[in-house]
Amino acid sequence: MSTIATSGLAFEQVGLVFDNGTHALAGIDITVGAGEFVSLVGPSGCGKSTLLRLAAGFEQPTQGAVRLGGGTLGYVFQDPTLLAWRSVLRNVELPAELAGVDKRTRRAAARAAIELVGLGGFENHKPAQLSGGMRMRASIARALTGAPELFLFDEPFGALDEITRQRLNEEVSALHRRSGFTGVFVTHSIAEAVFLSTRVVVLTGRPGRVAADIAVPLDFPRTPQLRYSPEFGRIAATVSAALHEAEQPREIGHAA
Ligand code: ADP
């Protein structure tokens, strides 16, 4: 399961205007080094998910370039997108099954990933028999079976209660340390962004531009108590101030 991250990512002066004229992103310069964990925060509609889709190659920029270091990609969406009629095990093994991996190999990989996300014992449960947090764990396990070197998270825990979310943050952070993947994580939660990340990038309202790029010089492993440390509070306050500033309407004449 463990991988060595070879996979950095760079957005170079990236702009994107959709076919319908929506100007989603402008002049984005973000470099994510191999093994870094960078969160993207910003007002709704500022282009955070679009940046992930660009990183995955699902969209192409209309300006600038997206550069990838290579390596396998993992993607976790806001919705766990599990197939209702398949068990946890059969959902988690699905990508490998579609890729034609033999049953024995893919089952072993799926079982290992299920253990890693703490779902051992629930292999034969159907999604409807799981809590929201457990469904999201299954979704993460499914992505982990591909041993991602670049792992993209599109606000995966937004629908979960605070305690479940904190626990999953701790687990994602532990997986990051263990597997060494490069992480890019979209969230609306400042605490989640600071807890997980080596850097937090704050985007402005549409078209999204980089408003601030804030380092999180907190040690790993990130423990639950960290959330109550003065340093955590200071960094969260810095991100919060940048976010408030980024949400201010821009002056007329400051053209997109
Ligand atoms: P965020 O994730 O920050 O909430 P998105 O990246 O989803 O924002 O969207 C950025 C903007 O681009 C939004 O205004 C959204 O409506 C628009 N948008 C997203 N995808 C498309 C598309 N395929 N065509 C046109 N507009 C789009």
mmCIF file of C-alpha atoms and ligand atoms in Angstrom, residues 18-24 42-51 53 59 154 186 188 203 206, ligand 1:
data_model
loop_
_atom_site.group_PDB
_atom_site.id
_atom_site.type_symbol
_atom_site.label_atom_id
_atom_site.label_comp_id
_atom_site.label_asym_id
_atom_site.label_seq_id
_atom_site.Cartn_x
_atom_site.Cartn_y
_atom_site.Cartn_z
ATOM 1 C CA PHE A 18 -15.935 27.995 -19.719
ATOM 2 C CA ASP A 19 -17.716 27.727 -23.090
ATOM 3 C CA ASN A 20 -20.727 29.560 -21.639
ATOM 4 C CA GLY A 21 -18.497 32.547 -20.821
ATOM 5 C CA THR A 22 -18.133 31.887 -17.069
ATOM 6 C CA HIS A 23 -14.705 33.141 -16.045
ATOM 7 C CA ALA A 24 -13.812 30.590 -13.375
ATOM 8 C CA GLY A 42 -12.313 30.207 -0.797
ATOM 9 C CA PRO A 43 -15.854 31.408 -1.370
ATOM 10 C CA SER A 44 -18.343 29.054 -3.073
ATOM 11 C CA GLY A 45 -17.987 29.137 -6.833
ATOM 12 C CA CYS A 46 -14.411 30.471 -6.802
ATOM 13 C CA GLY A 47 -13.123 27.513 -8.790
ATOM 14 C CA LYS A 48 -11.756 25.108 -6.158
ATOM 15 C CA SER A 49 -13.342 21.990 -7.675
ATOM 16 C CA THR A 50 -12.372 23.222 -11.115
ATOM 17 C CA LEU A 51 -8.726 23.320 -9.995
ATOM 18 C CA ARG A 53 -10.578 18.750 -12.274
ATOM 19 C CA GLU A 59 -10.691 19.990 -17.820
ATOM 20 C CA ASP A 154 -13.081 17.504 -3.233
ATOM 21 C CA VAL A 186 -10.769 21.368 -1.081
ATOM 22 C CA HIS A 188 -14.809 25.155 3.544
ATOM 23 C CA LEU A 203 -8.695 31.933 -3.309
ATOM 24 C CA ARG A 206 -14.816 34.344 -9.102
HETATM 25 P P1 ADP B 1 -16.093 25.855 -6.089
HETATM 26 O O1 ADP B 1 -15.597 24.452 -6.082
HETATM 27 O O2 ADP B 1 -15.058 26.841 -5.612
HETATM 28 O O3 ADP B 1 -17.393 26.049 -5.377
HETATM 29 P P2 ADP B 1 -16.391 25.358 -8.924
HETATM 30 O O4 ADP B 1 -15.006 25.027 -9.327
HETATM 31 O O5 ADP B 1 -17.353 24.235 -8.767
HETATM 32 O O6 ADP B 1 -16.364 26.269 -7.613
HETATM 33 O O7 ADP B 1 -17.026 26.358 -9.995
HETATM 34 C C1 ADP B 1 -16.410 27.597 -10.327
HETATM 35 C C2 ADP B 1 -17.376 28.371 -11.212
HETATM 36 O O8 ADP B 1 -17.422 27.796 -12.504
HETATM 37 C C3 ADP B 1 -18.813 28.390 -10.698
HETATM 38 O O9 ADP B 1 -19.366 29.636 -10.988
HETATM 39 C C4 ADP B 1 -19.482 27.296 -11.492
HETATM 40 O O10 ADP B 1 -20.856 27.567 -11.637
HETATM 41 C C5 ADP B 1 -18.750 27.408 -12.816
HETATM 42 N N1 ADP B 1 -18.649 26.131 -13.546
HETATM 43 C C6 ADP B 1 -18.160 24.972 -13.074
HETATM 44 N N2 ADP B 1 -18.167 24.026 -14.029
HETATM 45 C C7 ADP B 1 -18.684 24.624 -15.135
HETATM 46 C C8 ADP B 1 -18.956 24.177 -16.481
HETATM 47 N N3 ADP B 1 -18.670 22.924 -16.874
HETATM 48 N N4 ADP B 1 -19.493 25.061 -17.342
HETATM 49 C C9 ADP B 1 -19.748 26.329 -16.950
HETATM 50 N N5 ADP B 1 -19.515 26.813 -15.724
HETATM 51 C C10 ADP B 1 -18.997 25.980 -14.824
#
